[in-house]
C-alpha cells in the first residue's frame, strides 16, 4: 500500500492526526513515568501506544516510525514485565523522550515531503542505541542469573555436611553475591545510589571522594588541591572506622593509618605507588562494608493538582471545515436578529390594538422561536470550542526539558484541563503561555542548592490553574520561585530607555511589575536560547490586546510570582442580554453583565468638584463618566440637560438623574448618566470589520436592532479606564 495513492489521501491525513495525538500523549505519560517509575499503568499505556503506532505506520508504509516504534515496543515490553529496570537504567527515560521527538520530526517532515518514510542514518543510529540498551539489560540479567544459580549450587553442596566452617563460608558467599547483585545492577552514572556502612557508621561520602580522586590520580588529571582533599577524606574514613571497628578489620585500618603517615611524609605526593596502595586497600576495606542500594526517590502519591497522564474519554469525532461552522454561526446570528424583529412587531401590534387572543398566540410562537434559536447558537458555539487540555498537555514536557537543560528541578501541576475555549484563540493563548512558563522556570525558580538554602523544597513547582468565568476564562501561571526583583526591573527599564528616570521615581510597584511586558526589556545581561532578548513577555501583552484580554500580576518576592490572563471564552458571534439607553440624541447598547445597578438620584444629591461629578449611594461615593463629553454628543432638543452641571448654583433645580452603575474590575464604582433607559433585549455582538471603526475608543462592536437600526455597543472596561 502506498501513501501516494490518491484514494488513501484522506486516510493518510487521519493517520497523521492520530500520530500527533499519540505523540502528545506519550510526552505527558513520559513526564509522569519519570516522576513515578513504578507506575505499572503508565508503563503498560506506553507499551500499548508504541504497539498501535507500529501497526498504523506499517499500514501506510511509514517504515521509519514503524521500525523505531517496534524497537521501543520491545524495550517497553521488557519494562512492563519488570518495572524495576527503570530504577537500574535511568537513562531509558531520556531514550524514550528522544524517540518521541524523532516521531514528531518525522510527522513534521511528512507535511512537506510525503516520501519521507524511509530510515535515515540518524534513525538507524537511534535503533542501534535502543538495541544496545536491550542487550545491556539482557546481559546484566544473564550474569545475575548465573551468579544466583552458582550460589544455589554451593548451598546445595554444603547442606549435607554443614559445620561451623562451612556455615561461615556460606554466609560469606551470600554476602558476596548480594553485594554483587547490588553493584552489578547499577548504571555507570548510578554510583550515587550505593551506600557503604560498617557497624552502623555511614562511610559513603568518604569512600565516594576517595574513589573519585583515585581515578583522577590514575589518569593524571588531578588538580593541586586534590591531594589535600584526598587526605581529608581518608582521615575521615580512618576516624569513623576506628570508633566502630571489630577485630576482623583492625589490620586493614592500621594499614590505612600507616599509609596516611607515609603519604604525609612524602609531602602529599600521589605517585603511582601510592595510588595503587590506596586503591588496593580501599578495595579490601569495601569487602568488609555493608553495601546498600538506594531506590530512586519516588513520589508515593500525587495531589490532584499534579501533572498526570489524562485519561482521554473515547469520543467519536468528524472532521468539519471551520469556515462552514463560521458560516452557520452567521446564519444563526441573522435568525436572532429576525427574532428581535418579531418582538418589535409584537409591540407594534399591541399599539395598533390587534386582537388580544391573536396577539397572545403570536407572542408564544415568537418566544418559542427565540429560545430555539438561542439553543441552536449555543450548540454550534460548543462545536467551535475545544478543551484547554489541547494546549495544556504540552507543558509538562516543556517544563521538564527546560529544567533539565539549565540544571534545575521542576514539576508541572495543572488544574482546569476541561475548561472550554474557542479554537480560534488556541494558538495565541499557547504562545503567550509558553513565554510565561519558560520565564517561570528560567527566571523564577531557583537552583536546587539555592532553594534548599532558603528553606524551600529542592524541586520547584510551576502551577497552571484555569477557571471559567461568565464570558471569559482566567488562566493563572504561578511558580514558587524568587518573584520579581522590582529594583532591578526599574533600573533596566531606565537603562534601556523604556522609561525616564523621572517616570521611574513616580512609579508605583504595581506599575513597575507591568514593565516586564515592555518590548526589549530583560533583566539578563546576556541572551541565551531560552531568554534574555526582551521579546517573550511583550508577545504575551500583544496577544492579550488582540483578543481584548487583560493581565493580572501577583508578585511575592522570595516566594514566587503569579501571572493571570483573562480572555473571552470565544472570539466569534456572541449573544448577550443588554440594556438600551439613550444619551443625548444617540442610542447605545450596554451588555447586562457590565451593569451593576440602575439608580435614580435626586439632582440635589449630585455634587460637582474639579475632577467631575459624584454622588453617594449605599455608603459608596460613585463618580460619573461624562459620556457626552467623551463622545462629543449633541443634546436632544426635548431632553433636559443630561450632564451634571459645572456650577454649584444650578444644582438647586428639582428633578432626578438616571445613572447606570458599571461593574468594573475593581471595587471602585463609576457610572454613566443616561437620558432614558429604553429597555432590555438580546443582541448579537458583531466585531468591527473596518479598521476605522476599530479605532473607536469606547466601543467593542455593534448590533442590529429589531427595527433595523445599527447600534454601537459600549465597552465598560474602556470607559472605566478613561
JSON list of N, CA, C and O in Angstrom, two decimals, residues 28 31-32 35 299 301-310 389 392-393 395-396 399 410-417 459-467 476-480 556 562:
[
{"chain": "A", "resi": 28, "resn": "UNK", "atom": "N", "xyz": [3.21, 13.41, 27.72]},
{"chain": "A", "resi": 28, "resn": "UNK", "atom": "CA", "xyz": [2.58, 13.55, 29.03]},
{"chain": "A", "resi": 28, "resn": "UNK", "atom": "C", "xyz": [2.86, 12.33, 29.91]},
{"chain": "A", "resi": 28, "resn": "UNK", "atom": "O", "xyz": [3.20, 12.44, 31.09]},
{"chain": "A", "resi": 31, "resn": "UNK", "atom": "N", "xyz": [6.52, 12.12, 31.19]},
{"chain": "A", "resi": 31, "resn": "UNK", "atom": "CA", "xyz": [6.77, 13.00, 32.34]},
{"chain": "A", "resi": 31, "resn": "UNK", "atom": "C", "xyz": [6.28, 12.35, 33.62]},
{"chain": "A", "resi": 31, "resn": "UNK", "atom": "O", "xyz": [6.95, 12.38, 34.67]},
{"chain": "A", "resi": 32, "resn": "UNK", "atom": "N", "xyz": [5.09, 11.72, 33.55]},
{"chain": "A", "resi": 32, "resn": "UNK", "atom": "CA", "xyz": [4.55, 11.01, 34.71]},
{"chain": "A", "resi": 32, "resn": "UNK", "atom": "C", "xyz": [5.45, 9.86, 35.10]},
{"chain": "A", "resi": 32, "resn": "UNK", "atom": "O", "xyz": [5.75, 9.64, 36.28]},
{"chain": "A", "resi": 35, "resn": "UNK", "atom": "N", "xyz": [8.51, 10.73, 37.05]},
{"chain": "A", "resi": 35, "resn": "UNK", "atom": "CA", "xyz": [8.26, 11.05, 38.46]},
{"chain": "A", "resi": 35, "resn": "UNK", "atom": "C", "xyz": [7.89, 9.81, 39.26]},
{"chain": "A", "resi": 35, "resn": "UNK", "atom": "O", "xyz": [8.14, 9.74, 40.46]},
{"chain": "A", "resi": 299, "resn": "UNK", "atom": "N", "xyz": [7.77, 9.58, 44.19]},
{"chain": "A", "resi": 299, "resn": "UNK", "atom": "CA", "xyz": [6.65, 10.24, 44.83]},
{"chain": "A", "resi": 299, "resn": "UNK", "atom": "C", "xyz": [5.55, 9.22, 45.02]},
{"chain": "A", "resi": 299, "resn": "UNK", "atom": "O", "xyz": [5.00, 8.69, 44.07]},
{"chain": "A", "resi": 301, "resn": "UNK", "atom": "N", "xyz": [2.57, 9.50, 46.36]},
{"chain": "A", "resi": 301, "resn": "UNK", "atom": "CA", "xyz": [1.26, 9.99, 45.95]},
{"chain": "A", "resi": 301, "resn": "UNK", "atom": "C", "xyz": [1.42, 11.33, 45.29]},
{"chain": "A", "resi": 301, "resn": "UNK", "atom": "O", "xyz": [2.36, 12.05, 45.56]},
{"chain": "A", "resi": 302, "resn": "UNK", "atom": "N", "xyz": [0.48, 11.62, 44.45]},
{"chain": "A", "resi": 302, "resn": "UNK", "atom": "CA", "xyz": [0.49, 12.92, 43.80]},
{"chain": "A", "resi": 302, "resn": "UNK", "atom": "C", "xyz": [-0.85, 13.58, 44.07]},
{"chain": "A", "resi": 302, "resn": "UNK", "atom": "O", "xyz": [-1.89, 12.95, 44.04]},
{"chain": "A", "resi": 303, "resn": "UNK", "atom": "N", "xyz": [-0.79, 14.87, 44.33]},
{"chain": "A", "resi": 303, "resn": "UNK", "atom": "CA", "xyz": [-2.03, 15.60, 44.63]},
{"chain": "A", "resi": 303, "resn": "UNK", "atom": "C", "xyz": [-2.87, 15.70, 43.38]},
{"chain": "A", "resi": 303, "resn": "UNK", "atom": "O", "xyz": [-2.44, 15.41, 42.28]},
{"chain": "A", "resi": 304, "resn": "UNK", "atom": "N", "xyz": [-4.08, 16.15, 43.59]},
{"chain": "A", "resi": 304, "resn": "UNK", "atom": "CA", "xyz": [-4.98, 16.29, 42.45]},
{"chain": "A", "resi": 304, "resn": "UNK", "atom": "C", "xyz": [-4.46, 17.27, 41.44]},
{"chain": "A", "resi": 304, "resn": "UNK", "atom": "O", "xyz": [-4.82, 17.25, 40.29]},
{"chain": "A", "resi": 305, "resn": "UNK", "atom": "N", "xyz": [-3.56, 18.16, 41.89]},
{"chain": "A", "resi": 305, "resn": "UNK", "atom": "CA", "xyz": [-3.02, 19.18, 41.00]},
{"chain": "A", "resi": 305, "resn": "UNK", "atom": "C", "xyz": [-1.84, 18.67, 40.19]},
{"chain": "A", "resi": 305, "resn": "UNK", "atom": "O", "xyz": [-1.34, 19.35, 39.32]},
{"chain": "A", "resi": 306, "resn": "UNK", "atom": "N", "xyz": [-1.34, 17.48, 40.51]},
{"chain": "A", "resi": 306, "resn": "UNK", "atom": "CA", "xyz": [-0.13, 17.00, 39.86]},
{"chain": "A", "resi": 306, "resn": "UNK", "atom": "C", "xyz": [-0.39, 16.76, 38.39]},
{"chain": "A", "resi": 306, "resn": "UNK", "atom": "O", "xyz": [-1.50, 16.47, 37.95]},
{"chain": "A", "resi": 307, "resn": "UNK", "atom": "N", "xyz": [0.69, 16.87, 37.63]},
{"chain": "A", "resi": 307, "resn": "UNK", "atom": "CA", "xyz": [0.60, 16.59, 36.21]},
{"chain": "A", "resi": 307, "resn": "UNK", "atom": "C", "xyz": [0.44, 15.09, 36.02]},
{"chain": "A", "resi": 307, "resn": "UNK", "atom": "O", "xyz": [1.29, 14.32, 36.40]},
{"chain": "A", "resi": 308, "resn": "UNK", "atom": "N", "xyz": [-0.63, 14.65, 35.44]},
{"chain": "A", "resi": 308, "resn": "UNK", "atom": "CA", "xyz": [-0.86, 13.23, 35.23]},
{"chain": "A", "resi": 308, "resn": "UNK", "atom": "C", "xyz": [-1.24, 13.01, 33.79]},
{"chain": "A", "resi": 308, "resn": "UNK", "atom": "O", "xyz": [-1.67, 13.91, 33.08]},
{"chain": "A", "resi": 309, "resn": "UNK", "atom": "N", "xyz": [-1.05, 11.77, 33.36]},
{"chain": "A", "resi": 309, "resn": "UNK", "atom": "CA", "xyz": [-1.46, 11.43, 32.01]},
{"chain": "A", "resi": 309, "resn": "UNK", "atom": "C", "xyz": [-2.98, 11.35, 32.00]},
{"chain": "A", "resi": 309, "resn": "UNK", "atom": "O", "xyz": [-3.57, 10.46, 32.56]},
{"chain": "A", "resi": 310, "resn": "UNK", "atom": "N", "xyz": [-3.61, 12.30, 31.39]},
{"chain": "A", "resi": 310, "resn": "UNK", "atom": "CA", "xyz": [-5.06, 12.38, 31.43]},
{"chain": "A", "resi": 310, "resn": "UNK", "atom": "C", "xyz": [-5.68, 11.23, 30.65]},
{"chain": "A", "resi": 310, "resn": "UNK", "atom": "O", "xyz": [-5.25, 10.92, 29.55]},
{"chain": "A", "resi": 389, "resn": "UNK", "atom": "N", "xyz": [-7.13, 21.43, 27.55]},
{"chain": "A", "resi": 389, "resn": "UNK", "atom": "CA", "xyz": [-6.13, 20.36, 27.57]},
{"chain": "A", "resi": 389, "resn": "UNK", "atom": "C", "xyz": [-5.40, 20.22, 26.24]},
{"chain": "A", "resi": 389, "resn": "UNK", "atom": "O", "xyz": [-4.29, 19.69, 26.18]},
{"chain": "A", "resi": 392, "resn": "UNK", "atom": "N", "xyz": [-2.64, 22.51, 27.17]},
{"chain": "A", "resi": 392, "resn": "UNK", "atom": "CA", "xyz": [-2.03, 22.30, 28.49]},
{"chain": "A", "resi": 392, "resn": "UNK", "atom": "C", "xyz": [-1.20, 21.03, 28.54]},
{"chain": "A", "resi": 392, "resn": "UNK", "atom": "O", "xyz": [-0.22, 20.95, 29.27]},
{"chain": "A", "resi": 393, "resn": "UNK", "atom": "N", "xyz": [-1.59, 20.00, 27.78]},
{"chain": "A", "resi": 393, "resn": "UNK", "atom": "CA", "xyz": [-0.88, 18.73, 27.87]},
{"chain": "A", "resi": 393, "resn": "UNK", "atom": "C", "xyz": [0.55, 18.83, 27.34]},
{"chain": "A", "resi": 393, "resn": "UNK", "atom": "O", "xyz": [1.35, 17.92, 27.57]},
{"chain": "A", "resi": 395, "resn": "UNK", "atom": "N", "xyz": [2.68, 21.25, 28.26]},
{"chain": "A", "resi": 395, "resn": "UNK", "atom": "CA", "xyz": [3.54, 21.98, 29.18]},
{"chain": "A", "resi": 395, "resn": "UNK", "atom": "C", "xyz": [4.35, 21.12, 30.14]},
{"chain": "A", "resi": 395, "resn": "UNK", "atom": "O", "xyz": [5.46, 21.51, 30.50]},
{"chain": "A", "resi": 396, "resn": "UNK", "atom": "N", "xyz": [3.86, 19.96, 30.61]},
{"chain": "A", "resi": 396, "resn": "UNK", "atom": "CA", "xyz": [4.74, 19.14, 31.45]},
{"chain": "A", "resi": 396, "resn": "UNK", "atom": "C", "xyz": [6.06, 18.79, 30.75]},
{"chain": "A", "resi": 396, "resn": "UNK", "atom": "O", "xyz": [7.13, 18.83, 31.37]},
{"chain": "A", "resi": 399, "resn": "UNK", "atom": "N", "xyz": [8.30, 22.02, 30.63]},
{"chain": "A", "resi": 399, "resn": "UNK", "atom": "CA", "xyz": [8.95, 22.30, 31.92]},
{"chain": "A", "resi": 399, "resn": "UNK", "atom": "C", "xyz": [10.06, 21.30, 32.18]},
{"chain": "A", "resi": 399, "resn": "UNK", "atom": "O", "xyz": [11.14, 21.66, 32.65]},
{"chain": "A", "resi": 410, "resn": "UNK", "atom": "N", "xyz": [12.10, 20.86, 38.48]},
{"chain": "A", "resi": 410, "resn": "UNK", "atom": "CA", "xyz": [10.77, 21.49, 38.48]},
{"chain": "A", "resi": 410, "resn": "UNK", "atom": "C", "xyz": [9.71, 20.47, 38.12]},
{"chain": "A", "resi": 410, "resn": "UNK", "atom": "O", "xyz": [9.96, 19.52, 37.38]},
{"chain": "A", "resi": 411, "resn": "UNK", "atom": "N", "xyz": [8.52, 20.67, 38.68]},
{"chain": "A", "resi": 411, "resn": "UNK", "atom": "CA", "xyz": [7.37, 19.84, 38.32]},
{"chain": "A", "resi": 411, "resn": "UNK", "atom": "C", "xyz": [6.23, 20.74, 37.89]},
{"chain": "A", "resi": 411, "resn": "UNK", "atom": "O", "xyz": [6.13, 21.90, 38.30]},
{"chain": "A", "resi": 412, "resn": "UNK", "atom": "N", "xyz": [5.37, 20.18, 37.04]},
{"chain": "A", "resi": 412, "resn": "UNK", "atom": "CA", "xyz": [4.25, 20.94, 36.49]},
{"chain": "A", "resi": 412, "resn": "UNK", "atom": "C", "xyz": [2.96, 20.40, 37.08]},
{"chain": "A", "resi": 412, "resn": "UNK", "atom": "O", "xyz": [2.69, 19.20, 37.02]},
{"chain": "A", "resi": 413, "resn": "UNK", "atom": "N", "xyz": [2.16, 21.28, 37.67]},
{"chain": "A", "resi": 413, "resn": "UNK", "atom": "CA", "xyz": [0.85, 20.91, 38.21]},
{"chain": "A", "resi": 413, "resn": "UNK", "atom": "C", "xyz": [-0.23, 21.67, 37.44]},
{"chain": "A", "resi": 413, "resn": "UNK", "atom": "O", "xyz": [-0.12, 22.88, 37.25]},
{"chain": "A", "resi": 414, "resn": "UNK", "atom": "N", "xyz": [-1.26, 20.95, 37.01]},
{"chain": "A", "resi": 414, "resn": "UNK", "atom": "CA", "xyz": [-2.28, 21.55, 36.14]},
{"chain": "A", "resi": 414, "resn": "UNK", "atom": "C", "xyz": [-3.67, 21.27, 36.69]},
{"chain": "A", "resi": 414, "resn": "UNK", "atom": "O", "xyz": [-3.99, 20.13, 37.05]},
{"chain": "A", "resi": 415, "resn": "UNK", "atom": "N", "xyz": [-4.50, 22.31, 36.73]},
{"chain": "A", "resi": 415, "resn": "UNK", "atom": "CA", "xyz": [-5.91, 22.18, 37.11]},
{"chain": "A", "resi": 415, "resn": "UNK", "atom": "C", "xyz": [-6.74, 22.95, 36.08]},
{"chain": "A", "resi": 415, "resn": "UNK", "atom": "O", "xyz": [-6.37, 24.06, 35.68]},
{"chain": "A", "resi": 416, "resn": "UNK", "atom": "N", "xyz": [-7.85, 22.37, 35.65]},
{"chain": "A", "resi": 416, "resn": "UNK", "atom": "CA", "xyz": [-8.74, 23.06, 34.72]},
{"chain": "A", "resi": 416, "resn": "UNK", "atom": "C", "xyz": [-8.58, 22.65, 33.28]},
{"chain": "A", "resi": 416, "resn": "UNK", "atom": "O", "xyz": [-8.87, 23.43, 32.36]},
{"chain": "A", "resi": 417, "resn": "UNK", "atom": "N", "xyz": [-8.13, 21.41, 33.04]},
{"chain": "A", "resi": 417, "resn": "UNK", "atom": "CA", "xyz": [-7.90, 20.95, 31.67]},
{"chain": "A", "resi": 417, "resn": "UNK", "atom": "C", "xyz": [-9.17, 20.91, 30.83]},
{"chain": "A", "resi": 417, "resn": "UNK", "atom": "O", "xyz": [-9.11, 21.02, 29.61]},
{"chain": "A", "resi": 459, "resn": "UNK", "atom": "N", "xyz": [12.83, 20.64, 44.74]},
{"chain": "A", "resi": 459, "resn": "UNK", "atom": "CA", "xyz": [12.15, 20.71, 43.45]},
{"chain": "A", "resi": 459, "resn": "UNK", "atom": "C", "xyz": [11.16, 21.88, 43.45]},
{"chain": "A", "resi": 459, "resn": "UNK", "atom": "O", "xyz": [10.32, 21.99, 44.33]},
{"chain": "A", "resi": 460, "resn": "UNK", "atom": "N", "xyz": [11.26, 22.74, 42.45]},
{"chain": "A", "resi": 460, "resn": "UNK", "atom": "CA", "xyz": [10.34, 23.86, 42.32]},
{"chain": "A", "resi": 460, "resn": "UNK", "atom": "C", "xyz": [9.05, 23.43, 41.64]},
{"chain": "A", "resi": 460, "resn": "UNK", "atom": "O", "xyz": [8.97, 22.35, 41.05]},
{"chain": "A", "resi": 461, "resn": "UNK", "atom": "N", "xyz": [8.05, 24.27, 41.73]},
{"chain": "A", "resi": 461, "resn": "UNK", "atom": "CA", "xyz": [6.74, 23.95, 41.15]},
{"chain": "A", "resi": 461, "resn": "UNK", "atom": "C", "xyz": [6.25, 25.10, 40.27]},
{"chain": "A", "resi": 461, "resn": "UNK", "atom": "O", "xyz": [6.39, 26.27, 40.62]},
{"chain": "A", "resi": 462, "resn": "UNK", "atom": "N", "xyz": [5.72, 24.74, 39.11]},
{"chain": "A", "resi": 462, "resn": "UNK", "atom": "CA", "xyz": [5.03, 25.68, 38.24]},
{"chain": "A", "resi": 462, "resn": "UNK", "atom": "C", "xyz": [3.59, 25.18, 38.11]},
{"chain": "A", "resi": 462, "resn": "UNK", "atom": "O", "xyz": [3.36, 24.05, 37.67]},
{"chain": "A", "resi": 463, "resn": "UNK", "atom": "N", "xyz": [2.64, 25.99, 38.54]},
{"chain": "A", "resi": 463, "resn": "UNK", "atom": "CA", "xyz": [1.23, 25.58, 38.60]},
{"chain": "A", "resi": 463, "resn": "UNK", "atom": "C", "xyz": [0.40, 26.36, 37.58]},
{"chain": "A", "resi": 463, "resn": "UNK", "atom": "O", "xyz": [0.50, 27.59, 37.51]},
{"chain": "A", "resi": 464, "resn": "UNK", "atom": "N", "xyz": [-0.40, 25.64, 36.81]},
{"chain": "A", "resi": 464, "resn": "UNK", "atom": "CA", "xyz": [-1.34, 26.27, 35.89]},
{"chain": "A", "resi": 464, "resn": "UNK", "atom": "C", "xyz": [-2.75, 25.95, 36.37]},
{"chain": "A", "resi": 464, "resn": "UNK", "atom": "O", "xyz": [-3.10, 24.79, 36.57]},
{"chain": "A", "resi": 465, "resn": "UNK", "atom": "N", "xyz": [-3.54, 27.01, 36.58]},
{"chain": "A", "resi": 465, "resn": "UNK", "atom": "CA", "xyz": [-4.92, 26.84, 37.05]},
{"chain": "A", "resi": 465, "resn": "UNK", "atom": "C", "xyz": [-5.85, 27.61, 36.11]},
{"chain": "A", "resi": 465, "resn": "UNK", "atom": "O", "xyz": [-5.72, 28.82, 35.95]},
{"chain": "A", "resi": 466, "resn": "UNK", "atom": "N", "xyz": [-6.75, 26.89, 35.47]},
{"chain": "A", "resi": 466, "resn": "UNK", "atom": "CA", "xyz": [-7.68, 27.51, 34.51]},
{"chain": "A", "resi": 466, "resn": "UNK", "atom": "C", "xyz": [-9.09, 27.44, 35.09]},
{"chain": "A", "resi": 466, "resn": "UNK", "atom": "O", "xyz": [-9.56, 26.37, 35.48]},
{"chain": "A", "resi": 467, "resn": "UNK", "atom": "N", "xyz": [-9.75, 28.59, 35.17]},
{"chain": "A", "resi": 467, "resn": "UNK", "atom": "CA", "xyz": [-11.12, 28.64, 35.68]},
{"chain": "A", "resi": 467, "resn": "UNK", "atom": "C", "xyz": [-12.01, 29.38, 34.69]},
{"chain": "A", "resi": 467, "resn": "UNK", "atom": "O", "xyz": [-11.54, 30.23, 33.93]},
{"chain": "A", "resi": 476, "resn": "UNK", "atom": "N", "xyz": [-4.15, 31.15, 35.19]},
{"chain": "A", "resi": 476, "resn": "UNK", "atom": "CA", "xyz": [-3.13, 31.59, 36.14]},
{"chain": "A", "resi": 476, "resn": "UNK", "atom": "C", "xyz": [-1.91, 30.67, 36.04]},
{"chain": "A", "resi": 476, "resn": "UNK", "atom": "O", "xyz": [-2.03, 29.46, 36.15]},
{"chain": "A", "resi": 477, "resn": "UNK", "atom": "N", "xyz": [-0.74, 31.28, 35.83]},
{"chain": "A", "resi": 477, "resn": "UNK", "atom": "CA", "xyz": [0.52, 30.55, 35.83]},
{"chain": "A", "resi": 477, "resn": "UNK", "atom": "C", "xyz": [1.32, 31.05, 37.04]},
{"chain": "A", "resi": 477, "resn": "UNK", "atom": "O", "xyz": [1.71, 32.22, 37.08]},
{"chain": "A", "resi": 478, "resn": "UNK", "atom": "N", "xyz": [1.54, 30.18, 38.01]},
{"chain": "A", "resi": 478, "resn": "UNK", "atom": "CA", "xyz": [2.21, 30.59, 39.25]},
{"chain": "A", "resi": 478, "resn": "UNK", "atom": "C", "xyz": [3.40, 29.69, 39.52]},
{"chain": "A", "resi": 478, "resn": "UNK", "atom": "O", "xyz": [3.36, 28.49, 39.23]},
{"chain": "A", "resi": 479, "resn": "UNK", "atom": "N", "xyz": [4.46, 30.28, 40.07]},
{"chain": "A", "resi": 479, "resn": "UNK", "atom": "CA", "xyz": [5.62, 29.49, 40.49]},
{"chain": "A", "resi": 479, "resn": "UNK", "atom": "C", "xyz": [5.94, 29.83, 41.94]},
{"chain": "A", "resi": 479, "resn": "UNK", "atom": "O", "xyz": [5.46, 30.82, 42.47]},
{"chain": "A", "resi": 480, "resn": "UNK", "atom": "N", "xyz": [6.75, 28.97, 42.56]},
{"chain": "A", "resi": 480, "resn": "UNK", "atom": "CA", "xyz": [7.14, 29.22, 43.96]},
{"chain": "A", "resi": 480, "resn": "UNK", "atom": "C", "xyz": [8.61, 29.61, 44.04]},
{"chain": "A", "resi": 480, "resn": "UNK", "atom": "O", "xyz": [9.33, 29.21, 44.94]},
{"chain": "A", "resi": 556, "resn": "UNK", "atom": "N", "xyz": [5.24, 38.01, 44.75]},
{"chain": "A", "resi": 556, "resn": "UNK", "atom": "CA", "xyz": [5.54, 37.71, 46.15]},
{"chain": "A", "resi": 556, "resn": "UNK", "atom": "C", "xyz": [7.05, 37.51, 46.27]},
{"chain": "A", "resi": 556, "resn": "UNK", "atom": "O", "xyz": [7.53, 36.37, 46.13]},
{"chain": "A", "resi": 562, "resn": "UNK", "atom": "N", "xyz": [2.81, 35.12, 40.27]},
{"chain": "A", "resi": 562, "resn": "UNK", "atom": "CA", "xyz": [1.62, 34.62, 39.60]},
{"chain": "A", "resi": 562, "resn": "UNK", "atom": "C", "xyz": [1.26, 35.58, 38.47]},
{"chain": "A", "resi": 562, "resn": "UNK", "atom": "O", "xyz": [1.15, 36.79, 38.70]}
]
